[in-house]
Coordinates of C-alpha atoms in Angstrom, one line a residue:
M99 CA 39.9 14.9 39.5
R100 CA 36.3 15.2 38.2
G101 CA 36.1 15.7 34.3
R102 CA 35.2 18.2 32.5
R103 CA 31.7 17.6 31.1
P104 CA 31.2 17.4 27.4
S105 CA 30.6 19.7 25.2
N106 CA 27.2 18.6 23.5
S107 CA 25.4 18.0 27.2
G108 CA 22.0 20.3 28.7
P109 CA 22.3 22.8 30.5
P110 CA 22.3 22.9 34.0
C111 CA 20.0 20.9 36.8
G112 CA 17.6 19.8 33.7
R113 CA 16.7 23.2 32.0
I114 CA 16.1 23.4 29.0
R115 CA 17.7 25.5 25.8
R116 CA 15.0 27.4 24.6
R117 CA 16.3 26.5 21.0
T118 CA 15.1 23.1 21.7
F119 CA 11.9 24.3 23.9
L120 CA 11.1 26.2 20.4
S121 CA 11.7 23.3 17.9
D122 CA 9.8 20.8 20.5
V123 CA 7.0 23.3 21.0
G124 CA 7.2 23.8 18.3
L125 CA 6.1 19.8 16.8
G126 CA 4.4 18.9 19.0
F127 CA 0.0 19.0 18.2
T128 CA 0.2 23.1 19.4
G129 CA 2.3 24.6 17.2
L130 CA 0.8 22.6 14.4
A131 CA -2.8 23.7 15.6
L132 CA -1.1 27.5 15.7
G133 CA 1.3 26.7 12.6
A134 CA -2.2 25.6 10.5
M135 CA -3.5 28.9 11.2
M136 CA -0.6 30.7 10.0
Q137 CA -1.3 28.9 6.9
R138 CA -4.7 29.9 6.6
E139 CA -4.1 33.7 7.2
G140 CA -0.6 33.6 4.9
L141 CA 1.5 34.0 7.3
A142 CA 3.6 30.8 7.7
R143 CA 5.8 29.7 4.5
S144 CA 6.2 26.1 3.5
E145 CA 9.7 24.7 4.7
H146 CA 9.2 23.8 0.4
E147 CA 8.8 27.3 -0.3
G148 CA 10.1 29.7 -2.6
A149 CA 10.3 33.2 -1.3
G150 CA 7.7 33.7 -3.8
A151 CA 5.4 31.6 -2.6
V152 CA 2.3 32.2 -1.0
V153 CA -0.5 29.1 1.3
G154 CA -2.8 29.7 0.3
P155 CA -5.2 30.7 -3.0
H156 CA -3.2 33.1 -5.3
F157 CA -6.1 34.3 -6.4
A158 CA -10.0 34.2 -5.8
P159 CA -10.7 30.9 -6.2
R160 CA -14.0 29.3 -7.8
A161 CA -14.2 26.5 -7.6
S162 CA -13.3 25.2 -3.0
S163 CA -13.4 21.5 -3.5
V164 CA -12.3 18.4 -7.1
I165 CA -13.6 15.4 -7.1
W166 CA -11.0 12.9 -9.4
I167 CA -12.9 10.3 -11.5
F168 CA -10.3 7.9 -12.8
L169 CA -11.5 5.1 -15.7
S170 CA -8.3 3.3 -16.4
G171 CA -6.9 1.3 -19.2
G172 CA -7.6 3.9 -21.6
V173 CA -11.5 5.0 -22.7
S174 CA -12.4 4.4 -25.7
H175 CA -13.3 7.9 -26.9
L176 CA -14.6 6.5 -30.2
E177 CA -17.2 4.8 -28.3
T178 CA -17.6 7.5 -26.2
W179 CA -17.2 11.1 -26.4
D180 CA -15.8 11.5 -29.5
P181 CA -18.8 10.2 -32.6
K182 CA -16.6 9.5 -36.3
P183 CA -18.9 8.1 -38.8
L184 CA -16.2 7.9 -41.6
L185 CA -15.1 4.5 -38.7
N186 CA -18.2 2.8 -40.5
R187 CA -17.9 4.1 -43.9
Y188 CA -14.4 2.7 -44.6
A189 CA -14.3 0.0 -41.9
G190 CA -12.2 -3.1 -43.4
K191 CA -9.7 -0.3 -45.0
T192 CA -6.6 1.0 -44.8
Y193 CA -6.1 4.3 -44.6
D194 CA -4.3 4.8 -48.0
D195 CA -7.6 3.5 -49.4
T196 CA -9.1 6.4 -47.6
G197 CA -8.2 9.2 -49.7
M198 CA -6.7 10.9 -47.3
P199 CA -3.5 11.8 -45.4
S200 CA -1.7 8.3 -43.1
P201 CA -2.0 9.7 -40.0
F202 CA 0.9 7.5 -39.0
K203 CA 3.1 9.7 -41.5
S204 CA 1.8 13.3 -39.9
P205 CA 4.3 15.2 -38.1
L206 CA 2.0 15.4 -35.2
F207 CA 3.2 11.9 -35.0
R208 CA 7.3 11.9 -34.2
E209 CA 6.1 15.2 -31.9
R210 CA 3.8 12.9 -29.4
S211 CA 5.6 9.8 -29.4
R212 CA 7.6 8.5 -27.6
A213 CA 7.9 4.6 -26.9
V214 CA 8.3 3.1 -23.3
V215 CA 7.5 -0.7 -25.1
G216 CA 9.7 -0.3 -27.9
E217 CA 6.4 -2.2 -29.4
D218 CA 5.0 -1.5 -32.7
R219 CA 1.6 -0.3 -32.3
T220 CA 1.3 0.8 -36.4
H221 CA -2.2 -0.8 -37.9
S222 CA -3.9 -0.6 -41.1
Q223 CA -7.4 -1.3 -42.0
I224 CA -10.2 1.0 -40.0
F225 CA -12.2 -0.8 -37.0
P226 CA -16.5 0.5 -36.9
L227 CA -17.8 1.8 -34.1
Q228 CA -19.4 -0.3 -32.1
V229 CA -22.3 1.3 -31.0
G230 CA -24.7 4.0 -32.1
F231 CA -24.7 8.1 -30.7
K232 CA -27.5 10.5 -30.4
K233 CA -27.9 14.0 -29.6
Y234 CA -28.9 15.5 -26.0
G235 CA -29.1 18.8 -24.4
E236 CA -29.3 22.7 -25.3
A237 CA -26.3 22.6 -27.7
G238 CA -27.3 19.4 -28.8
V239 CA -24.1 17.2 -27.5
E240 CA -23.2 13.7 -29.3
V241 CA -23.1 11.1 -26.6
S242 CA -22.7 7.6 -26.9
D243 CA -25.5 5.1 -26.3
W244 CA -23.6 3.2 -23.5
W245 CA -23.6 6.4 -21.8
P246 CA -28.3 7.0 -21.5
Q247 CA -27.9 8.6 -17.3
L248 CA -24.9 10.9 -17.8
A249 CA -26.6 12.3 -21.4
T250 CA -29.1 14.0 -19.8
C251 CA -26.4 16.4 -17.9
V252 CA -24.4 17.1 -20.8
D253 CA -25.3 21.5 -20.2
D254 CA -24.0 20.8 -17.0
I255 CA -20.4 19.5 -18.6
A256 CA -17.7 20.6 -20.8
F257 CA -16.1 17.9 -23.3
V258 CA -12.4 18.5 -24.1
R259 CA -11.9 16.2 -27.3
S260 CA -8.7 17.4 -28.1
M261 CA -6.2 15.8 -25.3
Y262 CA -2.6 14.2 -26.2
T263 CA -0.2 12.2 -23.7
T264 CA 3.0 11.3 -24.7
D265 CA 3.3 7.3 -23.6
N266 CA 1.9 4.3 -25.8
D267 CA 2.6 2.5 -22.1
H268 CA -0.2 1.9 -19.1
A269 CA 2.3 3.8 -17.5
A270 CA 0.8 7.2 -19.0
E271 CA -1.4 6.0 -16.4
F272 CA 0.9 7.9 -14.0
Q273 CA 1.2 10.5 -16.7
M274 CA -1.7 11.5 -16.3
H275 CA -1.8 12.0 -12.3
H276 CA 1.5 13.5 -12.0
G277 CA 2.1 15.0 -15.8
R278 CA 6.3 13.0 -17.2
H279 CA 6.5 10.4 -19.3
K280 CA 7.8 6.9 -17.4
L281 CA 11.2 8.0 -18.6
D282 CA 12.0 11.1 -17.5
E283 CA 11.9 11.8 -13.6
K284 CA 8.8 12.1 -11.9
Q285 CA 7.0 15.0 -10.4
P286 CA 4.2 15.1 -7.5
V287 CA 1.0 14.3 -8.4
L288 CA -2.0 17.6 -9.3
G289 CA -3.7 17.0 -5.4
S290 CA -0.5 16.5 -4.0
W291 CA 0.7 19.8 -6.0
I292 CA -3.1 21.7 -4.1
H293 CA -2.0 19.7 -0.6
Y294 CA 1.5 21.5 -0.7
G295 CA 0.0 25.1 -2.1
L296 CA -4.1 25.0 0.3
G297 CA -3.1 24.0 3.4
T298 CA -6.3 21.8 4.9
L299 CA -9.8 23.1 5.0
N300 CA -10.7 20.6 8.3
E301 CA -8.5 19.6 10.3
N302 CA -10.0 16.4 11.5
L303 CA -9.8 14.8 8.0
P304 CA -7.2 14.7 5.4
Q305 CA -6.6 17.0 2.5
F306 CA -6.3 14.9 -0.4
V307 CA -8.3 11.4 -0.4
F308 CA -7.5 8.0 -2.2
L309 CA -10.8 6.0 -3.0
G310 CA -10.3 2.5 -4.5
Q311 CA -9.2 -0.6 -4.3
Y312 CA -6.3 -2.1 -6.7
K313 CA -3.7 -5.3 -6.9
D314 CA -1.1 -3.9 -8.9
P315 CA 1.0 -1.7 -6.4
R316 CA 2.2 0.9 -9.0
V317 CA -1.5 2.3 -8.3
R318 CA -0.4 3.9 -5.6
E319 CA 1.9 6.6 -8.1
N320 CA -1.6 8.0 -8.6
F321 CA -1.3 9.4 -5.1
S322 CA 2.6 9.7 -4.2
A323 CA 4.2 13.0 -3.8
D324 CA 7.7 12.6 -4.3
Y325 CA 9.7 15.6 -3.1
L326 CA 7.3 17.5 -1.9
G327 CA 7.4 14.7 1.1
P328 CA 5.2 13.1 2.8
Q329 CA 2.9 14.9 4.7
H330 CA 0.9 15.7 0.5
S331 CA 0.6 12.6 -0.8
G332 CA -3.1 11.1 -0.9
V333 CA -4.7 9.4 3.0
E334 CA -6.2 5.9 1.2
L335 CA -10.1 5.2 2.9
S336 CA -11.4 2.8 2.7
L337 CA -15.5 2.1 2.7
D338 CA -16.1 -0.1 5.3
P339 CA -17.9 1.0 7.4
K340 CA -15.7 -0.6 10.7
N341 CA -13.3 0.1 9.3
P342 CA -13.0 3.6 7.2
L343 CA -9.0 4.5 8.4
A344 CA -6.4 1.0 7.4
F345 CA -4.7 0.7 11.1
G346 CA -6.0 3.4 12.8
R347 CA -9.4 2.2 14.8
R348 CA -9.2 3.0 18.1
L349 CA -9.4 -0.8 19.7
D350 CA -12.4 -1.0 22.0
S351 CA -10.7 -2.0 24.9
V352 CA -8.3 1.2 24.9
S353 CA -10.4 4.5 26.4
V354 CA -10.0 8.3 24.5
E355 CA -8.8 9.7 27.7
E356 CA -6.3 6.4 27.3
Q357 CA -5.3 7.6 23.9
A358 CA -4.8 10.3 24.1
A359 CA -2.0 10.1 26.7
E360 CA -0.7 7.7 24.5
F361 CA 0.0 10.1 21.3
S362 CA 1.3 12.5 23.6
F363 CA 3.7 10.7 24.7
I364 CA 4.5 9.1 20.9
R365 CA 4.2 13.2 20.2
D366 CA 6.8 14.1 23.1
L367 CA 9.2 11.4 21.6
N368 CA 9.3 12.5 18.4
G369 CA 9.3 16.4 18.8
L370 CA 13.3 14.7 20.6
A371 CA 14.0 13.6 18.0
A372 CA 13.1 16.0 15.9
V373 CA 15.2 18.5 17.7
E374 CA 18.3 15.6 16.6
Y375 CA 17.7 15.5 13.1
P376 CA 15.6 18.8 12.5
E377 CA 16.2 18.4 8.9
D378 CA 13.8 15.0 8.8
D379 CA 11.1 15.5 6.6
A380 CA 9.5 12.3 7.0
L381 CA 9.6 12.2 11.2
R382 CA 7.7 16.0 10.8
A383 CA 5.5 14.2 8.3
R384 CA 5.1 11.0 10.7
V385 CA 4.5 13.2 13.9
R386 CA 1.5 15.2 11.6
A387 CA 0.5 11.7 10.9
Y388 CA 0.0 11.2 14.6
E389 CA -1.3 13.8 15.2
L390 CA -4.3 13.6 12.4
A391 CA -4.4 10.0 12.1
F392 CA -6.3 10.6 16.4
R393 CA -8.8 13.4 14.9
M394 CA -9.7 11.6 12.1
Q395 CA -10.4 8.9 14.2
R396 CA -13.2 10.1 15.1
S397 CA -14.2 12.7 11.7
V398 CA -13.5 9.3 9.0
P399 CA -16.4 6.9 10.2
E400 CA -18.9 9.6 10.5
A401 CA -17.9 11.2 6.7
M402 CA -17.9 8.3 5.7
S403 CA -21.6 6.7 6.9
L404 CA -23.6 5.5 3.7
D405 CA -26.4 5.3 5.8
E406 CA -27.3 8.3 6.9
E407 CA -27.9 9.6 3.2
S408 CA -31.5 8.7 2.1
P409 CA -33.0 5.9 0.3
E410 CA -33.8 7.2 -2.4
T411 CA -30.2 9.0 -2.8
Q412 CA -29.2 5.8 -2.8
R413 CA -30.7 4.5 -5.7
L414 CA -30.0 8.1 -7.0
Y415 CA -26.2 6.7 -6.8
G416 CA -26.9 2.8 -8.0
I417 CA -26.2 1.6 -4.8
D418 CA -29.3 -0.3 -4.7
E419 CA -27.8 -2.6 -7.8
E420 CA -24.9 -5.0 -7.1
S421 CA -23.6 -3.5 -10.9
T422 CA -22.6 0.1 -10.1
A423 CA -23.7 -0.3 -5.4
I424 CA -19.3 -0.3 -5.2
Y425 CA -18.2 2.5 -7.7
G426 CA -21.9 4.3 -6.4
R427 CA -20.7 3.6 -3.0
R428 CA -17.2 5.4 -4.0
L429 CA -18.9 8.8 -5.6
L430 CA -21.5 9.1 -2.7
A431 CA -17.7 9.3 -0.3
A432 CA -16.8 11.8 -2.8
R433 CA -19.2 14.0 -2.4
R434 CA -19.3 13.7 1.3
L435 CA -16.1 13.7 1.5
A436 CA -16.1 17.1 -0.6
E437 CA -18.7 18.7 2.0
R438 CA -16.7 18.5 4.7
G439 CA -13.8 20.2 3.3
V440 CA -11.7 17.7 1.9
R441 CA -9.6 19.6 -1.0
F442 CA -9.1 16.7 -3.6
T443 CA -10.4 13.4 -3.7
L444 CA -9.7 10.7 -6.5
V445 CA -12.5 8.2 -6.8
Y446 CA -10.2 5.0 -8.7
L447 CA -14.0 3.8 -10.6
S448 CA -12.7 1.2 -12.4
D449 CA -10.3 -1.7 -12.3
Y450 CA -6.3 -1.7 -12.7
G451 CA -6.8 -1.6 -16.4
E452 CA -11.0 -2.7 -16.9
W453 CA -10.7 -0.7 -19.7
D454 CA -8.2 -1.5 -21.7
S455 CA -9.8 -3.6 -24.5
H456 CA -8.2 -5.3 -26.6
N457 CA -10.3 -7.8 -27.7
Q458 CA -14.1 -7.7 -27.1
L459 CA -14.3 -3.6 -27.5
K460 CA -17.8 -4.2 -27.8
D461 CA -18.7 -6.2 -24.2
L462 CA -16.1 -5.2 -22.7
H463 CA -16.7 -1.5 -23.0
A464 CA -20.8 -2.0 -22.9
R465 CA -20.5 -3.8 -20.0
S466 CA -18.1 -0.5 -17.5
C467 CA -19.5 2.0 -19.5
A468 CA -22.9 0.0 -17.5
R469 CA -21.0 0.5 -14.1
V470 CA -20.4 3.7 -14.4
D471 CA -23.5 5.4 -16.0
R472 CA -25.7 5.7 -13.1
P473 CA -22.8 6.4 -9.7
I474 CA -21.2 9.3 -11.5
A475 CA -24.7 10.8 -13.7
G476 CA -26.1 10.8 -9.8
L477 CA -23.1 12.4 -8.5
L478 CA -23.4 15.3 -11.1
K479 CA -27.4 15.7 -9.7
D480 CA -26.3 15.0 -6.3
L481 CA -24.1 17.9 -6.7
K482 CA -27.1 20.4 -8.7
R483 CA -29.7 19.8 -6.5
R484 CA -27.6 19.9 -3.2
G485 CA -25.9 23.8 -4.1
L486 CA -22.7 22.6 -4.9
T487 CA -21.8 22.9 -7.8
D488 CA -20.7 26.5 -6.6
D489 CA -18.2 24.9 -4.6
V490 CA -16.9 21.4 -6.3
T491 CA -15.7 21.1 -9.3
V492 CA -15.5 17.3 -10.9
V493 CA -13.3 15.8 -13.4
C494 CA -13.4 12.6 -15.2
C495 CA -9.9 11.6 -17.2
T496 CA -8.6 8.3 -18.7
E497 CA -5.1 7.6 -19.2
F498 CA -5.5 7.6 -23.3
G499 CA -7.5 7.5 -26.0
R500 CA -7.8 3.7 -28.4
T501 CA -7.1 4.0 -32.3
P502 CA -9.3 4.1 -34.6
G503 CA -8.3 0.4 -36.2
L504 CA -7.6 -3.1 -35.2
E505 CA -5.4 -4.5 -32.2
V506 CA -3.3 -5.7 -34.8
R507 CA -0.1 -8.1 -32.6
N508 CA 2.5 -9.9 -34.6
G509 CA 1.2 -8.0 -38.3
V510 CA -2.0 -11.0 -36.9
V511 CA -5.8 -8.6 -37.8
A512 CA -7.2 -12.0 -38.0
G513 CA -9.7 -12.9 -35.3
A514 CA -9.3 -9.1 -33.6
T515 CA -12.5 -6.5 -31.6
G516 CA -10.6 -4.5 -30.0
R517 CA -8.1 -1.6 -30.4
D518 CA -4.9 -0.6 -29.2
H519 CA -3.8 1.7 -27.1
H520 CA -4.3 5.7 -28.1
P521 CA -1.9 8.5 -26.6
H522 CA -2.8 10.3 -29.4
A523 CA -6.1 11.7 -29.2
F524 CA -8.3 11.1 -26.7
T525 CA -11.2 13.2 -24.6
V526 CA -11.6 14.8 -21.0
W527 CA -14.4 16.8 -19.4
F528 CA -15.2 18.9 -16.2
A529 CA -18.6 19.5 -14.9
G530 CA -19.5 21.6 -11.6
A531 CA -18.1 24.8 -9.8
G532 CA -16.7 27.3 -12.9
I533 CA -16.9 25.6 -15.7
R534 CA -19.2 26.5 -18.8
G535 CA -21.9 23.3 -19.7
G536 CA -22.4 22.1 -22.9
T537 CA -19.2 22.7 -23.7
V538 CA -17.5 20.8 -26.3
H539 CA -14.2 22.5 -27.1
G540 CA -11.3 20.8 -29.3
A541 CA -11.5 18.4 -31.9
T542 CA -9.6 15.7 -33.7
D543 CA -9.4 14.7 -37.2
E544 CA -11.9 13.0 -39.4
L545 CA -10.7 9.6 -38.0
G546 CA -10.4 10.8 -34.4
F547 CA -6.7 9.7 -34.6
H548 CA -4.3 13.0 -34.1
A549 CA -6.0 15.9 -31.9
V550 CA -5.2 18.7 -34.1
E551 CA -7.8 21.7 -33.1
S552 CA -6.7 23.7 -29.4
P553 CA -4.5 20.5 -28.3
H554 CA -4.0 20.2 -24.8
Y555 CA -1.1 18.2 -23.4
V556 CA -2.3 16.2 -19.6
T557 CA -0.2 18.8 -17.2
D558 CA -2.9 21.6 -19.3
I559 CA -5.9 19.5 -17.5
H560 CA -3.9 19.8 -14.3
A561 CA -3.7 23.3 -14.5
T562 CA -7.4 24.3 -15.5
T563 CA -7.8 22.1 -12.0
L564 CA -5.0 23.7 -10.3
H565 CA -6.5 27.8 -11.5
L566 CA -10.1 26.5 -10.1
L567 CA -8.5 26.4 -7.0
G568 CA -7.2 29.7 -7.2
L569 CA -3.0 28.9 -7.4
D570 CA -1.0 29.6 -9.8
P571 CA 1.3 26.0 -10.9
R572 CA 4.2 28.5 -11.4
R573 CA 4.6 29.7 -8.1
L574 CA 4.2 26.0 -7.1
D575 CA 8.2 25.4 -7.4
V576 CA 10.2 24.1 -5.4
P577 CA 13.8 25.4 -4.9
G578 CA 16.9 22.9 -6.1
R579 CA 13.8 20.7 -8.4
K580 CA 13.7 21.5 -12.1
R581 CA 10.2 21.9 -13.7
L582 CA 10.0 21.8 -17.5
E583 CA 7.5 24.1 -19.3
I584 CA 4.6 21.6 -20.4
D585 CA 4.9 20.3 -16.2
Y586 CA 2.9 24.2 -15.6
G587 CA 0.5 23.1 -18.1
R588 CA -2.1 25.9 -19.4
P589 CA -5.8 27.1 -18.0
I590 CA -8.3 26.1 -20.9
Q591 CA -9.6 29.3 -20.5
E592 CA -12.6 28.3 -22.9
I593 CA -14.1 25.9 -20.9
L594 CA -14.5 28.3 -18.1
S595 CA -17.7 29.8 -16.9

């Protein structure tokens, strides 16, 4: 007696069910290309997006790409963009000696302090400025002597001197990118929200790129998409011209045609698995990654080929000097990627924790400034001369500032020559598309301790960046994921042109 056909078997004669066929095609290259085109036309939504969301700009954008420069470890706002002469006047004295209210007794200190590391970070002895300042540009913006090249660009820069965050330790680095405190649930980083909300400008390049090197694996949190899914995470690219895309180089022994057939076969296998596991976001991301990697094998090497640039351009970025070469190359690569349609490039322009000058601040900050001053100024000047300041916004930020007083550990001040972590006040700056240059917005108190005039939490930086790209952060919510009011931030209208 013949057995009955199992109820979950396919149709007879090898024919394919209509739903299976459509699902398979939809997960293949043709489906992805069609989906991308539909997204650009606003006809399709991501599987995560709510009913009110649209793919693409929510309103007319002011910029098409962002280069986000990050300086790890905590740059001293006091020795860079926010000079406080009273630090010299009261050097060596305590806060009580100044006759001014103690900043530790201010309600702001309690409101904005949320320690992860339970170490006592209070301090009392005021530390003088370790560098001089001069005024530059039409607005007479004060810039420290450690930034002679970037000082010539101040008429193109908007400084926000009133930033604050809440983490007193180095998880503040990741807080700068995803907006949440270490003790709270993480959120997707800014670059991932941009990728999620806008889609692609170039089918052959990733839309969110990370340029940098690091030894601490936690740095990956800076380009993690978290619950948006791995397809929205940043893609690490290398400056190695022989291998700019890790694990993406085609072997010399394999022809383009052979590799295309191989990827086609992999796509078919993934498509079959996707029918069986239709809710597997990781699988969907893997399919997209395979196909994007295939296209990127030709596009990425060309985009990262800095030798195509003139010697004059390479000198502009400081590539001709050993101390500035690596950072100059990263920023030049970021400009080339922006030209080719990459939406968001995170440039890790330091070693992990490089600016964390608990001691020897004068020597260490002077060295670090010298490594990045010329490359950053070169980027701004290069964008301007190429007419890209109408398309590309540059953001330069760090995780927090540094204390007005001397570093104190275990109650010992003797021998201290640096400043401790300071989440209560620091400076970030913007330049390029949509930015009103020569602007100084917000202010800290007389000693640079608290952000007191127009204070901004880190997600205001996110909201400003999204606004320039035509995105409303409140329309980027994901069903089932609750965001806090502070997660949305608000655009800093005062610095917009």
